[in-house]
């Protein structure tokens, strides 16, 4: 991992994957749009902690379980898809400034735990470990560095999508199209489902 070209390749791959639309990014964007930036911070921190921890655990040996029992991955993928379809349905009723009494942003521990059913997070974790954590001497150190690198990139990607959520609200408010917030978020969530199901 101390090889300059390998480090550059890792950060390029990590940034591309982390900033692209996916469940985590769309969820923090939605939370920021609906509850505000400050209220969404615990959700964002949960992702920033949960995903690097997941990368480390996967690299430490959990990946072998999915190679031995691939049906587990299939069940998780379709289970997550159903969850996101349900979320898309609930988003259809979102209006700016309208928050039901029972609704709240995702808590830190919930966002961290969510990584374990997030198909994109699994794909990223498995890919990063396979590509950037070679076997042999120094593997544990390399794994730790990759995990810390993921935490650093997550900080910027999650923060960007949180700010984007507030920007979306401002744009809709300025253009008088606030009523389209729910459908826009629902379509984005369904597009995310399509990306990891196909």
PDB file of C-alpha atoms in Angstrom:
ATOM      1  CA  UNK A   1       0.000   0.000   0.000  1.00  0.00           C
ATOM      2  CA  UNK A   2       3.040   2.264   0.301  1.00  0.00           C
ATOM      3  CA  UNK A   3       3.566   2.030  -3.459  1.00  0.00           C
ATOM      4  CA  UNK A   4       2.714   5.460  -4.874  1.00  0.00           C
ATOM      5  CA  UNK A   5       0.857   4.184  -7.926  1.00  0.00           C
ATOM      6  CA  UNK A   6      -1.125   1.721  -5.809  1.00  0.00           C
ATOM      7  CA  UNK A   7      -2.132   4.462  -3.375  1.00  0.00           C
ATOM      8  CA  UNK A   8      -3.229   6.692  -6.258  1.00  0.00           C
ATOM      9  CA  UNK A   9      -5.222   3.836  -7.803  1.00  0.00           C
ATOM     10  CA  UNK A  10      -6.922   3.143  -4.480  1.00  0.00           C
ATOM     11  CA  UNK A  11      -8.005   6.728  -3.900  1.00  0.00           C
ATOM     12  CA  UNK A  12      -9.212   7.073  -7.484  1.00  0.00           C
ATOM     13  CA  UNK A  13     -11.283   3.879  -7.208  1.00  0.00           C
ATOM     14  CA  UNK A  14     -12.534   4.739  -3.729  1.00  0.00           C
ATOM     15  CA  UNK A  15     -13.526   8.290  -4.672  1.00  0.00           C
ATOM     16  CA  UNK A  16     -15.310   7.145  -7.828  1.00  0.00           C
ATOM     17  CA  UNK A  17     -17.275   4.479  -5.961  1.00  0.00           C
ATOM     18  CA  UNK A  18     -17.948   6.604  -2.884  1.00  0.00           C
ATOM     19  CA  UNK A  19     -19.194   9.718  -4.689  1.00  0.00           C
ATOM     20  CA  UNK A  20     -21.419   7.834  -7.158  1.00  0.00           C
ATOM     21  CA  UNK A  21     -25.145   7.506  -6.337  1.00  0.00           C
ATOM     22  CA  UNK A  22     -25.949   4.643  -4.007  1.00  0.00           C
ATOM     23  CA  UNK A  23     -28.055   3.821  -0.950  1.00  0.00           C
ATOM     24  CA  UNK A  24     -25.855   5.678   1.557  1.00  0.00           C
ATOM     25  CA  UNK A  25     -25.563   8.831  -0.523  1.00  0.00           C
ATOM     26  CA  UNK A  26     -29.224   8.955  -1.466  1.00  0.00           C
ATOM     27  CA  UNK A  27     -30.302   8.327   2.120  1.00  0.00           C
ATOM     28  CA  UNK A  28     -28.171  11.148   3.589  1.00  0.00           C
ATOM     29  CA  UNK A  29     -29.286  13.448   0.773  1.00  0.00           C
ATOM     30  CA  UNK A  30     -32.921  12.631   1.562  1.00  0.00           C
ATOM     31  CA  UNK A  31     -32.357  13.067   5.293  1.00  0.00           C
ATOM     32  CA  UNK A  32     -30.629  16.401   4.763  1.00  0.00           C
ATOM     33  CA  UNK A  33     -33.425  17.565   2.486  1.00  0.00           C
ATOM     34  CA  UNK A  34     -36.115  16.552   4.943  1.00  0.00           C
ATOM     35  CA  UNK A  35     -34.600  17.081   8.406  1.00  0.00           C
ATOM     36  CA  UNK A  36     -31.719  19.499   7.767  1.00  0.00           C
ATOM     37  CA  UNK A  37     -27.929  19.242   7.797  1.00  0.00           C
ATOM     38  CA  UNK A  38     -27.426  19.308  11.562  1.00  0.00           C
ATOM     39  CA  UNK A  39     -29.974  16.565  12.216  1.00  0.00           C
ATOM     40  CA  UNK A  40     -28.369  14.368   9.537  1.00  0.00           C
ATOM     41  CA  UNK A  41     -24.834  14.562  10.981  1.00  0.00           C
ATOM     42  CA  UNK A  42     -25.205  11.392  13.157  1.00  0.00           C
ATOM     43  CA  UNK A  43     -26.380   9.484  10.067  1.00  0.00           C
ATOM     44  CA  UNK A  44     -23.341  10.693   8.152  1.00  0.00           C
ATOM     45  CA  UNK A  45     -20.935   9.816  10.966  1.00  0.00           C
ATOM     46  CA  UNK A  46     -22.483   6.349  11.169  1.00  0.00           C
ATOM     47  CA  UNK A  47     -21.575   5.767   7.514  1.00  0.00           C
ATOM     48  CA  UNK A  48     -18.072   7.198   7.975  1.00  0.00           C
ATOM     49  CA  UNK A  49     -17.455   4.765  10.847  1.00  0.00           C
ATOM     50  CA  UNK A  50     -19.527   1.789   9.754  1.00  0.00           C
ATOM     51  CA  UNK A  51     -18.158   1.345   6.236  1.00  0.00           C
ATOM     52  CA  UNK A  52     -14.421   1.395   7.138  1.00  0.00           C
ATOM     53  CA  UNK A  53     -15.114  -1.047   9.976  1.00  0.00           C
ATOM     54  CA  UNK A  54     -16.928  -3.270   7.494  1.00  0.00           C
ATOM     55  CA  UNK A  55     -13.944  -3.136   5.097  1.00  0.00           C
ATOM     56  CA  UNK A  56     -11.612  -4.171   7.913  1.00  0.00           C
ATOM     57  CA  UNK A  57     -13.828  -7.051   9.069  1.00  0.00           C
ATOM     58  CA  UNK A  58     -14.333  -8.281   5.493  1.00  0.00           C
ATOM     59  CA  UNK A  59     -10.597  -8.154   4.882  1.00  0.00           C
ATOM     60  CA  UNK A  60      -9.964  -9.984   8.128  1.00  0.00           C
ATOM     61  CA  UNK A  61     -11.805 -13.043   6.880  1.00  0.00           C
ATOM     62  CA  UNK A  62     -15.537 -12.592   6.530  1.00  0.00           C
ATOM     63  CA  UNK A  63     -15.305 -12.525   2.726  1.00  0.00           C
ATOM     64  CA  UNK A  64     -14.628 -16.272   2.768  1.00  0.00           C
ATOM     65  CA  UNK A  65     -18.083 -16.928   4.180  1.00  0.00           C
ATOM     66  CA  UNK A  66     -19.702 -15.334   1.132  1.00  0.00           C
ATOM     67  CA  UNK A  67     -17.507 -17.343  -1.202  1.00  0.00           C
ATOM     68  CA  UNK A  68     -18.543 -20.544   0.573  1.00  0.00           C
ATOM     69  CA  UNK A  69     -22.228 -19.598   0.848  1.00  0.00           C
ATOM     70  CA  UNK A  70     -23.119 -17.285  -2.064  1.00  0.00           C
ATOM     71  CA  UNK A  71     -26.848 -17.618  -1.327  1.00  0.00           C
ATOM     72  CA  UNK A  72     -26.356 -15.372   1.715  1.00  0.00           C
ATOM     73  CA  UNK A  73     -25.328 -12.528  -0.563  1.00  0.00           C
ATOM     74  CA  UNK A  74     -28.353 -13.114  -2.803  1.00  0.00           C
ATOM     75  CA  UNK A  75     -30.771 -13.014   0.138  1.00  0.00           C
ATOM     76  CA  UNK A  76     -29.188  -9.813   1.464  1.00  0.00           C
ATOM     77  CA  UNK A  77     -29.267  -8.152  -1.946  1.00  0.00           C
ATOM     78  CA  UNK A  78     -32.955  -8.803  -2.543  1.00  0.00           C
ATOM     79  CA  UNK A  79     -33.852  -8.024   1.038  1.00  0.00           C
ATOM     80  CA  UNK A  80     -32.169  -4.645   0.693  1.00  0.00           C
ATOM     81  CA  UNK A  81     -33.961  -4.088  -2.627  1.00  0.00           C
ATOM     82  CA  UNK A  82     -37.345  -4.586  -0.944  1.00  0.00           C
ATOM     83  CA  UNK A  83     -36.337  -2.159   1.794  1.00  0.00           C
ATOM     84  CA  UNK A  84     -35.406   0.501  -0.770  1.00  0.00           C
ATOM     85  CA  UNK A  85     -38.619   0.000  -2.739  1.00  0.00           C
ATOM     86  CA  UNK A  86     -40.512   0.586   0.494  1.00  0.00           C
ATOM     87  CA  UNK A  87     -38.424   3.705   1.143  1.00  0.00           C
ATOM     88  CA  UNK A  88     -39.166   4.971  -2.380  1.00  0.00           C
ATOM     89  CA  UNK A  89     -42.877   4.518  -1.694  1.00  0.00           C
ATOM     90  CA  UNK A  90     -42.689   6.526   1.534  1.00  0.00           C
ATOM     91  CA  UNK A  91     -40.736   9.271  -0.244  1.00  0.00           C
ATOM     92  CA  UNK A  92     -43.632   9.960  -2.591  1.00  0.00           C
ATOM     93  CA  UNK A  93     -45.368  11.779   0.222  1.00  0.00           C
ATOM     94  CA  UNK A  94     -42.416  13.963   1.210  1.00  0.00           C
ATOM     95  CA  UNK A  95     -43.034  17.685   1.203  1.00  0.00           C
ATOM     96  CA  UNK A  96     -40.648  20.449   2.188  1.00  0.00           C
ATOM     97  CA  UNK A  97     -41.064  21.260   5.839  1.00  0.00           C
ATOM     98  CA  UNK A  98     -43.515  18.422   6.502  1.00  0.00           C
ATOM     99  CA  UNK A  99     -42.234  15.920   9.040  1.00  0.00           C
ATOM    100  CA  UNK A 100     -44.575  13.425  10.680  1.00  0.00           C
ATOM    101  CA  UNK A 101     -44.365  12.995  14.425  1.00  0.00           C
ATOM    102  CA  UNK A 102     -42.886   9.500  14.226  1.00  0.00           C
ATOM    103  CA  UNK A 103     -40.288  10.388  11.584  1.00  0.00           C
ATOM    104  CA  UNK A 104     -36.682  11.101  12.479  1.00  0.00           C
ATOM    105  CA  UNK A 105     -33.214  10.954  10.914  1.00  0.00           C
ATOM    106  CA  UNK A 106     -31.285   7.700  11.100  1.00  0.00           C
ATOM    107  CA  UNK A 107     -29.173   7.409  14.242  1.00  0.00           C
ATOM    108  CA  UNK A 108     -25.408   6.819  14.204  1.00  0.00           C
ATOM    109  CA  UNK A 109     -25.555   3.154  15.208  1.00  0.00           C
ATOM    110  CA  UNK A 110     -28.382   2.494  12.756  1.00  0.00           C
ATOM    111  CA  UNK A 111     -26.412   3.989   9.855  1.00  0.00           C
ATOM    112  CA  UNK A 112     -23.316   2.003  10.854  1.00  0.00           C
ATOM    113  CA  UNK A 113     -25.323  -1.211  11.063  1.00  0.00           C
ATOM    114  CA  UNK A 114     -27.044  -0.495   7.751  1.00  0.00           C
ATOM    115  CA  UNK A 115     -23.732  -1.059   5.927  1.00  0.00           C
ATOM    116  CA  UNK A 116     -24.120  -4.792   6.476  1.00  0.00           C
ATOM    117  CA  UNK A 117     -27.230  -4.969   4.289  1.00  0.00           C
ATOM    118  CA  UNK A 118     -26.071  -2.366   1.772  1.00  0.00           C
ATOM    119  CA  UNK A 119     -25.189  -4.168  -1.492  1.00  0.00           C
ATOM    120  CA  UNK A 120     -23.037  -1.310  -2.759  1.00  0.00           C
ATOM    121  CA  UNK A 121     -21.042  -1.289   0.487  1.00  0.00           C
ATOM    122  CA  UNK A 122     -20.459  -5.045   0.178  1.00  0.00           C
ATOM    123  CA  UNK A 123     -19.336  -4.725  -3.431  1.00  0.00           C
ATOM    124  CA  UNK A 124     -16.948  -1.909  -2.547  1.00  0.00           C
ATOM    125  CA  UNK A 125     -15.534  -3.657   0.525  1.00  0.00           C
ATOM    126  CA  UNK A 126     -14.902  -6.922  -1.305  1.00  0.00           C
ATOM    127  CA  UNK A 127     -13.347  -5.127  -4.282  1.00  0.00           C
ATOM    128  CA  UNK A 128     -11.060  -2.931  -2.195  1.00  0.00           C
ATOM    129  CA  UNK A 129      -9.801  -5.869  -0.157  1.00  0.00           C
ATOM    130  CA  UNK A 130      -9.209  -7.990  -3.266  1.00  0.00           C
ATOM    131  CA  UNK A 131      -7.437  -5.227  -5.182  1.00  0.00           C
ATOM    132  CA  UNK A 132      -5.496  -3.324  -2.559  1.00  0.00           C
ATOM    133  CA  UNK A 133      -4.764  -5.735   0.304  1.00  0.00           C
ATOM    134  CA  UNK A 134      -2.273  -8.288  -1.018  1.00  0.00           C
ATOM    135  CA  UNK A 135      -1.651 -11.489   0.905  1.00  0.00           C
ATOM    136  CA  UNK A 136       1.554 -12.029   2.807  1.00  0.00           C
ATOM    137  CA  UNK A 137       3.667  -9.912   5.116  1.00  0.00           C
ATOM    138  CA  UNK A 138       2.149  -6.557   5.986  1.00  0.00           C
ATOM    139  CA  UNK A 139      -1.399  -7.595   5.070  1.00  0.00           C
ATOM    140  CA  UNK A 140      -2.872  -6.392   8.360  1.00  0.00           C
ATOM    141  CA  UNK A 141      -1.179  -2.999   8.045  1.00  0.00           C
ATOM    142  CA  UNK A 142      -2.353  -2.638   4.449  1.00  0.00           C
ATOM    143  CA  UNK A 143      -5.874  -3.573   5.503  1.00  0.00           C
ATOM    144  CA  UNK A 144      -5.798  -0.928   8.217  1.00  0.00           C
ATOM    145  CA  UNK A 145      -4.554   1.697   5.750  1.00  0.00           C
ATOM    146  CA  UNK A 146      -7.259   0.824   3.221  1.00  0.00           C
ATOM    147  CA  UNK A 147      -9.900   1.079   5.957  1.00  0.00           C
ATOM    148  CA  UNK A 148      -8.586   4.477   7.064  1.00  0.00           C
ATOM    149  CA  UNK A 149      -8.497   5.606   3.438  1.00  0.00           C
ATOM    150  CA  UNK A 150     -12.153   4.620   3.101  1.00  0.00           C
ATOM    151  CA  UNK A 151     -12.968   6.660   6.208  1.00  0.00           C
ATOM    152  CA  UNK A 152     -11.232   9.718   4.746  1.00  0.00           C
ATOM    153  CA  UNK A 153     -13.011   9.492   1.389  1.00  0.00           C
ATOM    154  CA  UNK A 154     -16.345   8.777   3.109  1.00  0.00           C
ATOM    155  CA  UNK A 155     -16.018  12.023   5.041  1.00  0.00           C
ATOM    156  CA  UNK A 156     -15.943  14.029   1.814  1.00  0.00           C
ATOM    157  CA  UNK A 157     -18.474  11.967  -0.153  1.00  0.00           C
ATOM    158  CA  UNK A 158     -21.089  11.847   2.610  1.00  0.00           C
ATOM    159  CA  UNK A 159     -20.596  15.539   3.345  1.00  0.00           C
ATOM    160  CA  UNK A 160     -21.029  16.403  -0.321  1.00  0.00           C
ATOM    161  CA  UNK A 161     -24.317  14.480  -0.615  1.00  0.00           C
ATOM    162  CA  UNK A 162     -25.622  16.027   2.595  1.00  0.00           C
ATOM    163  CA  UNK A 163     -24.936  19.505   1.210  1.00  0.00           C
ATOM    164  CA  UNK A 164     -26.461  18.448  -2.109  1.00  0.00           C
ATOM    165  CA  UNK A 165     -29.675  17.590  -0.273  1.00  0.00           C
ATOM    166  CA  UNK A 166     -29.941  21.112   1.073  1.00  0.00           C
ATOM    167  CA  UNK A 167     -29.067  22.500  -2.350  1.00  0.00           C
ATOM    168  CA  UNK A 168     -31.862  20.469  -3.903  1.00  0.00           C
ATOM    169  CA  UNK A 169     -34.318  21.955  -1.431  1.00  0.00           C
ATOM    170  CA  UNK A 170     -33.116  25.477  -2.220  1.00  0.00           C
ATOM    171  CA  UNK A 171     -33.431  24.852  -5.964  1.00  0.00           C
ATOM    172  CA  UNK A 172     -36.958  23.437  -5.691  1.00  0.00           C
ATOM    173  CA  UNK A 173     -37.994  26.298  -3.444  1.00  0.00           C
ATOM    174  CA  UNK A 174     -36.571  28.899  -5.830  1.00  0.00           C
ATOM    175  CA  UNK A 175     -38.245  27.356  -8.854  1.00  0.00           C
ATOM    176  CA  UNK A 176     -41.544  26.718  -7.073  1.00  0.00           C
ATOM    177  CA  UNK A 177     -41.349  22.975  -7.676  1.00  0.00           C
ATOM    178  CA  UNK A 178     -41.317  21.828  -4.035  1.00  0.00           C
ATOM    179  CA  UNK A 179     -44.119  19.367  -4.737  1.00  0.00           C
ATOM    180  CA  UNK A 180     -41.732  17.313  -6.868  1.00  0.00           C
ATOM    181  CA  UNK A 181     -39.280  16.594  -4.023  1.00  0.00           C
ATOM    182  CA  UNK A 182     -40.886  13.272  -3.083  1.00  0.00           C
ATOM    183  CA  UNK A 183     -41.103  11.881  -6.626  1.00  0.00           C
ATOM    184  CA  UNK A 184     -37.535  12.986  -7.396  1.00  0.00           C
ATOM    185  CA  UNK A 185     -36.163  11.196  -4.327  1.00  0.00           C
ATOM    186  CA  UNK A 186     -38.311   8.123  -5.025  1.00  0.00           C
ATOM    187  CA  UNK A 187     -37.003   7.869  -8.589  1.00  0.00           C
ATOM    188  CA  UNK A 188     -33.407   8.223  -7.395  1.00  0.00           C
ATOM    189  CA  UNK A 189     -33.919   5.481  -4.828  1.00  0.00           C
ATOM    190  CA  UNK A 190     -35.478   3.125  -7.395  1.00  0.00           C
ATOM    191  CA  UNK A 191     -32.589   3.844  -9.773  1.00  0.00           C
ATOM    192  CA  UNK A 192     -30.207   2.840  -6.989  1.00  0.00           C
ATOM    193  CA  UNK A 193     -32.127  -0.432  -6.548  1.00  0.00           C
ATOM    194  CA  UNK A 194     -31.856  -1.149 -10.259  1.00  0.00           C
ATOM    195  CA  UNK A 195     -28.095  -0.607 -10.174  1.00  0.00           C
ATOM    196  CA  UNK A 196     -27.393  -3.320  -7.612  1.00  0.00           C
ATOM    197  CA  UNK A 197     -30.083  -5.803  -8.678  1.00  0.00           C
ATOM    198  CA  UNK A 198     -29.119  -6.107 -12.344  1.00  0.00           C
TER     199      UNK A 198
END
